[in-house]
Short mmCIF file of N, CA, C and O in Angstrom, two decimals:
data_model
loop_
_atom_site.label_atom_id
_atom_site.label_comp_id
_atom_site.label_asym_id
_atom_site.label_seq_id
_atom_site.Cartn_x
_atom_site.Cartn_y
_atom_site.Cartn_z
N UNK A 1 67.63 -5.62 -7.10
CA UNK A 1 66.67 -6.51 -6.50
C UNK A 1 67.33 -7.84 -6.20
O UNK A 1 68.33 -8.16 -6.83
N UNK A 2 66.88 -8.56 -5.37
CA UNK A 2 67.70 -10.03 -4.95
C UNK A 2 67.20 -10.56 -5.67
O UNK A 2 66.00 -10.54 -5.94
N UNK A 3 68.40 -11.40 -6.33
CA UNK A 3 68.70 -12.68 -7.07
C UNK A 3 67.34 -12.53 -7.99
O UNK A 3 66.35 -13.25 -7.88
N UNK A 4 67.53 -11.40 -8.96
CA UNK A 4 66.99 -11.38 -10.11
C UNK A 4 67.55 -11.24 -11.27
O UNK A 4 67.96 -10.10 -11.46
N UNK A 5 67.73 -12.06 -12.23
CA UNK A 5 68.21 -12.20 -13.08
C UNK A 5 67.49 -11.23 -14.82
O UNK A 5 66.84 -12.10 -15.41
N UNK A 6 67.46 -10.64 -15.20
CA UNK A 6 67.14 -10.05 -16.45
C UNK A 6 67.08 -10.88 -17.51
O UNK A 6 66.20 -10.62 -18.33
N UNK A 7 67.64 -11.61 -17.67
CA UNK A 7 67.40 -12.54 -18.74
C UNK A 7 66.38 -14.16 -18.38
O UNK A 7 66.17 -15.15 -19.08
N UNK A 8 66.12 -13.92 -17.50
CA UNK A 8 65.08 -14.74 -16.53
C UNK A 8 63.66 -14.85 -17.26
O UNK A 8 63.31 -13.77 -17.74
N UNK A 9 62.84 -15.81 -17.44
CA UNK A 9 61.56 -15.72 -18.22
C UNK A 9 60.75 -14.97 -17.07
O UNK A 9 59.71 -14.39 -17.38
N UNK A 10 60.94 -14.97 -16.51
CA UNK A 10 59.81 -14.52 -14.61
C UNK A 10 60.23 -13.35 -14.19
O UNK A 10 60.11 -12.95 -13.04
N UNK A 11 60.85 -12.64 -15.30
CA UNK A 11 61.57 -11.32 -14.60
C UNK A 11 59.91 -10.17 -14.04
O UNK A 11 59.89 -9.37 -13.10
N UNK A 12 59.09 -10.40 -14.68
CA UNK A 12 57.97 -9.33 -14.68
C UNK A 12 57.67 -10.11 -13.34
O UNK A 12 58.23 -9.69 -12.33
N UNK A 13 56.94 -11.06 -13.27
CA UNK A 13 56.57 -11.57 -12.81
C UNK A 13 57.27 -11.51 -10.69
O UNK A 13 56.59 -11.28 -9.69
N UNK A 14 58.75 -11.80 -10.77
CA UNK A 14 59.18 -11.43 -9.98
C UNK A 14 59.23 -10.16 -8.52
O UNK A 14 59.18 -10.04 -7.29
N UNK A 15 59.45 -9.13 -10.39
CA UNK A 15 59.39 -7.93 -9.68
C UNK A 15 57.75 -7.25 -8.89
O UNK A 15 57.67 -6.29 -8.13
N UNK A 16 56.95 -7.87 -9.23
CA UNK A 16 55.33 -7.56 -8.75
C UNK A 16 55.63 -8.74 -7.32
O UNK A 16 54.97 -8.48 -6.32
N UNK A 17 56.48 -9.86 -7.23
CA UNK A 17 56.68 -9.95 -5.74
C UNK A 17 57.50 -9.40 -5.14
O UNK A 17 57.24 -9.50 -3.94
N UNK A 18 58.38 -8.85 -5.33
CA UNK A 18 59.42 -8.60 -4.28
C UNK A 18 58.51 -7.54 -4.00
O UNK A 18 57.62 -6.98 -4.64
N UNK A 19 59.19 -7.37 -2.45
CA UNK A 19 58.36 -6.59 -1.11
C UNK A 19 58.91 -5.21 -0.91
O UNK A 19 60.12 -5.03 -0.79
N UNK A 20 57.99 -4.22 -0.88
CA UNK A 20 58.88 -3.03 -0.12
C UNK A 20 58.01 -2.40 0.95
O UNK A 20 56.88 -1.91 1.03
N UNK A 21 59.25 -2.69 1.92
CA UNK A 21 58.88 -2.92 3.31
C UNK A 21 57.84 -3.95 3.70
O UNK A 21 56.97 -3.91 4.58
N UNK A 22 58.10 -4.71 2.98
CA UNK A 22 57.33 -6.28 3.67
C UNK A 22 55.72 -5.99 2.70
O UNK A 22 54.75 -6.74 2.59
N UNK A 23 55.88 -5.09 2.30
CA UNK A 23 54.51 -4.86 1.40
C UNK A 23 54.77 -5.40 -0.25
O UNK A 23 55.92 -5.18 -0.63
N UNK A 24 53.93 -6.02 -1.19
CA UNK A 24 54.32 -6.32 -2.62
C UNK A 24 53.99 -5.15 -3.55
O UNK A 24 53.09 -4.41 -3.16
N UNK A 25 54.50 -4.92 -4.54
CA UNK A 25 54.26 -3.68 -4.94
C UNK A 25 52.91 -4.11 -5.86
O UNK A 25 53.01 -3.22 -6.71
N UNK A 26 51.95 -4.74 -6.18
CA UNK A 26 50.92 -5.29 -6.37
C UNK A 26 49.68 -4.79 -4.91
O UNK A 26 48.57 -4.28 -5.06
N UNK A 27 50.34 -5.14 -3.61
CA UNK A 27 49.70 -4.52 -2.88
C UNK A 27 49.76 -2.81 -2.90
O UNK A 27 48.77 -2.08 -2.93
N UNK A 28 50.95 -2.44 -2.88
CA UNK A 28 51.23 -1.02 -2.45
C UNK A 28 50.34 -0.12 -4.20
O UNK A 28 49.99 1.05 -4.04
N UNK A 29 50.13 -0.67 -5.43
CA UNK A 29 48.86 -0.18 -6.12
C UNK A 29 47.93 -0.36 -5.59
O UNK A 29 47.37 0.74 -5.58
N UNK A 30 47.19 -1.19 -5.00
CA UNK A 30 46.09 -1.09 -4.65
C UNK A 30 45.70 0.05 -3.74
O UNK A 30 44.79 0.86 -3.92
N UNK A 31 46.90 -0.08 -2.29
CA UNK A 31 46.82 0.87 -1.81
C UNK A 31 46.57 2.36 -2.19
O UNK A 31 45.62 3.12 -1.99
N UNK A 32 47.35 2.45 -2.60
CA UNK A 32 47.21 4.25 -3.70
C UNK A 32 46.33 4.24 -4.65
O UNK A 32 46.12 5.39 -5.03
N UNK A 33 45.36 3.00 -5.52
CA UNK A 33 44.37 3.30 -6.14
C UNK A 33 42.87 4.01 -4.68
O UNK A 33 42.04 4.91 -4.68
N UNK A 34 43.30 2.96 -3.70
CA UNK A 34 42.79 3.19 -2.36
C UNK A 34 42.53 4.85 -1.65
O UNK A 34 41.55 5.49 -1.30
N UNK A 35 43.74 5.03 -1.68
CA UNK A 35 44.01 6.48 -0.80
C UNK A 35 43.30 7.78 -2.18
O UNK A 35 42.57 8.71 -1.84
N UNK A 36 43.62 7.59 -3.35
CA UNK A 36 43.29 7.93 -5.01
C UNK A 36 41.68 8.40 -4.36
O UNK A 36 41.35 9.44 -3.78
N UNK A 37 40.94 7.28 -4.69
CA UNK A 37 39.19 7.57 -4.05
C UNK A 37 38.84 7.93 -2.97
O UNK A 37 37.80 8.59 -2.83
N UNK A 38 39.64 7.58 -1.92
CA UNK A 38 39.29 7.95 -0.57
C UNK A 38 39.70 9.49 -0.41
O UNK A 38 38.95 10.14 0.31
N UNK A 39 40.72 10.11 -0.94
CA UNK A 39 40.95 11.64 -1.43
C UNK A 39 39.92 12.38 -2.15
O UNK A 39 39.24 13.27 -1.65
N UNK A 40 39.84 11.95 -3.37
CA UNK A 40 39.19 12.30 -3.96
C UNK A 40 37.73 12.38 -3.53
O UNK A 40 37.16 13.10 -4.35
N UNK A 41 37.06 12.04 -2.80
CA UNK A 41 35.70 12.35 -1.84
C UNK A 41 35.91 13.53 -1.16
O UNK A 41 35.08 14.43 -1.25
N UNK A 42 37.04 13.64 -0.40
CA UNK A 42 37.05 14.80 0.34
C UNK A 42 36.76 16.22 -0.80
O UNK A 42 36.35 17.27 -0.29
N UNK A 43 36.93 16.18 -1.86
CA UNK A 43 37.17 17.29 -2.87
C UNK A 43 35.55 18.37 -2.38
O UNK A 43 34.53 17.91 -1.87
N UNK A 44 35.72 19.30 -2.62
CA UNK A 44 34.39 20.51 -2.75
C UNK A 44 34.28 20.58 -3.80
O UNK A 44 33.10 20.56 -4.15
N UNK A 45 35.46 20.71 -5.13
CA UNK A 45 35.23 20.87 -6.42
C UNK A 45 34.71 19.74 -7.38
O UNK A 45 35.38 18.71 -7.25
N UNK A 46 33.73 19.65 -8.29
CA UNK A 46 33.80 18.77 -8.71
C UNK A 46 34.65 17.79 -9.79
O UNK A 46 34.67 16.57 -10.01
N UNK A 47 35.27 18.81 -10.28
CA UNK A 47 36.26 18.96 -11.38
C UNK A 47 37.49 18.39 -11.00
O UNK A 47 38.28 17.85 -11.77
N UNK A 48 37.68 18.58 -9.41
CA UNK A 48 38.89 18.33 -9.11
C UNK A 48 39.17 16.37 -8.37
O UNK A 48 40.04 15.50 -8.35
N UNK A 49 37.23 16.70 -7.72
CA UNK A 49 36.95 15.53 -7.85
C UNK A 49 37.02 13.98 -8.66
O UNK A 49 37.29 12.85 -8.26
N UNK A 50 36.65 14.52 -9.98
CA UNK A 50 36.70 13.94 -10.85
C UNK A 50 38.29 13.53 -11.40
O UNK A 50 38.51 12.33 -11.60
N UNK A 51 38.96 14.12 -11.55
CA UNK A 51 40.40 13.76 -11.94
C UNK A 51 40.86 13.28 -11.07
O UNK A 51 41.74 12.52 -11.47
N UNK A 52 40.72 13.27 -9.43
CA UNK A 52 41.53 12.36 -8.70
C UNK A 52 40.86 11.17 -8.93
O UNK A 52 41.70 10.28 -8.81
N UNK A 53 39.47 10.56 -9.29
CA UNK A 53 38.88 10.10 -8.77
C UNK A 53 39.23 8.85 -9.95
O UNK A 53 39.37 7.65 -9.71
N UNK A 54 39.32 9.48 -11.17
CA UNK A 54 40.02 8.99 -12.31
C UNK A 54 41.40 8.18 -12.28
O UNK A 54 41.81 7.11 -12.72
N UNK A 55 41.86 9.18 -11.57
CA UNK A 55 43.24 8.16 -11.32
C UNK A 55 43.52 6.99 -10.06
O UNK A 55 44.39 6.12 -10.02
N UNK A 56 42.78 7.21 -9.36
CA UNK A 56 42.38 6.47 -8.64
C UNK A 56 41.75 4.94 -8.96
O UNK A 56 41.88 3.84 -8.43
N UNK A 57 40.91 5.49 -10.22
CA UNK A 57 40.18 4.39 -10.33
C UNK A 57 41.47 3.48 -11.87
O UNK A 57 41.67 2.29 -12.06
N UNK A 58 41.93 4.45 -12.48
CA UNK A 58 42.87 3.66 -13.25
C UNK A 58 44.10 3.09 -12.49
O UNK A 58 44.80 2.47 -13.28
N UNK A 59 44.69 3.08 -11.08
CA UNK A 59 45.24 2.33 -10.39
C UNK A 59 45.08 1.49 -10.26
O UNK A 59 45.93 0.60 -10.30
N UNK A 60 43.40 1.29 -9.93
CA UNK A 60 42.65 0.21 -9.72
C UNK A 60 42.33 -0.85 -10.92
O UNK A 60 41.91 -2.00 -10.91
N UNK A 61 42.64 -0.07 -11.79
CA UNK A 61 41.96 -1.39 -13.02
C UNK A 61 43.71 -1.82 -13.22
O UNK A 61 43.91 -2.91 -13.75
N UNK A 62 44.74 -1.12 -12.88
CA UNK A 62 46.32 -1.42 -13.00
C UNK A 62 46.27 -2.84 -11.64
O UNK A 62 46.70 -3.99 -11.71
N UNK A 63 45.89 -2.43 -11.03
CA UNK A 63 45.57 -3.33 -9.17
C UNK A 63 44.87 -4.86 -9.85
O UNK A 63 45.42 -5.95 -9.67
N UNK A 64 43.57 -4.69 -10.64
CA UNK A 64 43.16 -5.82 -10.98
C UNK A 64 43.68 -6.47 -12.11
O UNK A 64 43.33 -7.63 -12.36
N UNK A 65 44.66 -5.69 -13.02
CA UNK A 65 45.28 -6.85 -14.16
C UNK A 65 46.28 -7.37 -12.94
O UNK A 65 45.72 -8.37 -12.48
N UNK A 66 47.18 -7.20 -12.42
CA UNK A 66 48.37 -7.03 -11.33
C UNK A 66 47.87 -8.21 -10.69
O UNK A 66 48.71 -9.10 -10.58
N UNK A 67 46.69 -8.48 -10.23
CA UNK A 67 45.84 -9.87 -9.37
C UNK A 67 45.71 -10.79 -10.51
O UNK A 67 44.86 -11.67 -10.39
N UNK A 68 46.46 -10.74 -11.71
CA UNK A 68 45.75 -11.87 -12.55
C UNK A 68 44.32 -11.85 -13.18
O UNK A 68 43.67 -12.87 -13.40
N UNK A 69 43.94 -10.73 -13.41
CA UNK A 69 42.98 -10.13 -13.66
C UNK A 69 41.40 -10.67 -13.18
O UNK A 69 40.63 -11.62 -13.32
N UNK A 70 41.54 -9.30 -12.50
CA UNK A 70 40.31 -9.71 -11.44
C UNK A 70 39.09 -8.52 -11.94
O UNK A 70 38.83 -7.42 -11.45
N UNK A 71 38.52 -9.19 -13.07
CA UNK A 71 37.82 -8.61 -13.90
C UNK A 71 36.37 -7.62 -13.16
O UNK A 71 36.13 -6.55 -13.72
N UNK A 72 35.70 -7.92 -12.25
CA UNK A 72 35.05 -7.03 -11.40
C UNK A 72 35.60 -5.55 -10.98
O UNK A 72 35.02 -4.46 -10.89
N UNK A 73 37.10 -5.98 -10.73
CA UNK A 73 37.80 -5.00 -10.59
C UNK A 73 38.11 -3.93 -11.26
O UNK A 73 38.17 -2.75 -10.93
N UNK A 74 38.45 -4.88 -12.93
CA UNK A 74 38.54 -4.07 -13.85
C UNK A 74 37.50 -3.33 -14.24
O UNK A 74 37.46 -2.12 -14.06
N UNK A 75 36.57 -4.00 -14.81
CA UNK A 75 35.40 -3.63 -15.30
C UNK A 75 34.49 -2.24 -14.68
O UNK A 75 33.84 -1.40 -15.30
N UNK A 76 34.71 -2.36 -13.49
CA UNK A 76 33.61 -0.94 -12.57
C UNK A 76 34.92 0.31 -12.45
O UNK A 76 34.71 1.52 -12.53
N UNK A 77 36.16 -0.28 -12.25
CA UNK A 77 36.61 1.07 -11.91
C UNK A 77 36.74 1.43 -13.56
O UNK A 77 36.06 2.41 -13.84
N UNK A 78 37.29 0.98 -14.43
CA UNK A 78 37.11 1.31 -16.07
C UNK A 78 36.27 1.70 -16.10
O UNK A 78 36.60 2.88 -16.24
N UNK A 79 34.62 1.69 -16.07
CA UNK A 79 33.69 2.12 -16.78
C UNK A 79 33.76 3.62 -15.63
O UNK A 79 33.87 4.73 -16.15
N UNK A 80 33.70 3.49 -14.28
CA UNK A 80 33.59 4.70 -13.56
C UNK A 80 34.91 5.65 -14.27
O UNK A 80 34.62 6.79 -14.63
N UNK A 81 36.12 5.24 -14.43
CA UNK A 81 37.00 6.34 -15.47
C UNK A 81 37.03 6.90 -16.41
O UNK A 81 37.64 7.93 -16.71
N UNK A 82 35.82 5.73 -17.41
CA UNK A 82 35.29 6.53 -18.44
C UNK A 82 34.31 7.93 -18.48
O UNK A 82 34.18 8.99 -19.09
N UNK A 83 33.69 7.08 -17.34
CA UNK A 83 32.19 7.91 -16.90
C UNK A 83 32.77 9.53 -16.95
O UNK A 83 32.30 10.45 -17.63
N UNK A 84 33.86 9.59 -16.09
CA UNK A 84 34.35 10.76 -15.33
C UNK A 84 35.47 11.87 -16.39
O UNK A 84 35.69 13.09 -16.41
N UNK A 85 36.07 10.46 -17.35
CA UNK A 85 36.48 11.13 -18.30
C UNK A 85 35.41 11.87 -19.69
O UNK A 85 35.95 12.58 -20.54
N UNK A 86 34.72 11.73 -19.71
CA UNK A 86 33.28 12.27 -20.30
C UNK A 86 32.88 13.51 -19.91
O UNK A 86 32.75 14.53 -20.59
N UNK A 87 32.65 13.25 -18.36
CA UNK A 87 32.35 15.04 -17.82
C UNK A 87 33.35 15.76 -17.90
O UNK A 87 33.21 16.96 -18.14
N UNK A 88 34.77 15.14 -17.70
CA UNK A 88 35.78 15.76 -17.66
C UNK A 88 36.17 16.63 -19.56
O UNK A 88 36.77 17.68 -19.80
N UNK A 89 35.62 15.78 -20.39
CA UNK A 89 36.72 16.25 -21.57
C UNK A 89 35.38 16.95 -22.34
O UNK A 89 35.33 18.13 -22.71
N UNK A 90 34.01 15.66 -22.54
CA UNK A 90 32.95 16.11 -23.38
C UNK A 90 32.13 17.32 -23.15
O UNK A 90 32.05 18.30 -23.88
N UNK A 91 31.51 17.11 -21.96
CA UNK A 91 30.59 18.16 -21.50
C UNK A 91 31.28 19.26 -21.05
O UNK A 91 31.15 20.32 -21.67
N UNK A 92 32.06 19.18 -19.97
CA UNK A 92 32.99 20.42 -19.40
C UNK A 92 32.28 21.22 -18.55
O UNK A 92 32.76 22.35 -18.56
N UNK A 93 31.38 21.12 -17.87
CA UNK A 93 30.77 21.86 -17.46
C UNK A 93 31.13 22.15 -15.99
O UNK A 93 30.51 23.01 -15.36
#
């Protein structure tokens, strides 16, 4: 990565700016928490639904700590991952 140093206090910090392809990798999670739900709709199954829909939405709560935590963010897609992890593990149906 350019002129990043490892022993740098801003090393985390850094690497969530640098760009790939002009995109931040802060953006490019969001994106794929994005494409994650927008997939996951298309599903017929529900089952199958549900696990994309899951990871999708834990991108998204990764997307809103990543913004400095943008707690709306966190908060709905978390509780919708829980929701889904419930049908997914408890009920099973």
């Amino acid at each position: 990565m350019r002129g990043i140093r490892k022993n740098d206090s801003s090393f985390l910090s850094q690497i969530f700016m640098e760009d790939i392809y002009g995109v931040s990798l802060t953006e490019w999670v969001g994106y794929l928490a994005m494409a994650g739900l927008l997939i996951s709709f298309t599903m017929k199954d529900v089952k199958k639904l549900r696990i994309i829909n899951t990871i999708g939405c834990i991108l998204f709560v990764t997307y809103g700590f990543m913004l400095q935590t943008a707690w709306p963010i966190i908060i709905s897609n978390g509780a919708i991952a829980l929701i889904n992890l419930y049908y997914l593990v408890i009920t099973k149906d």
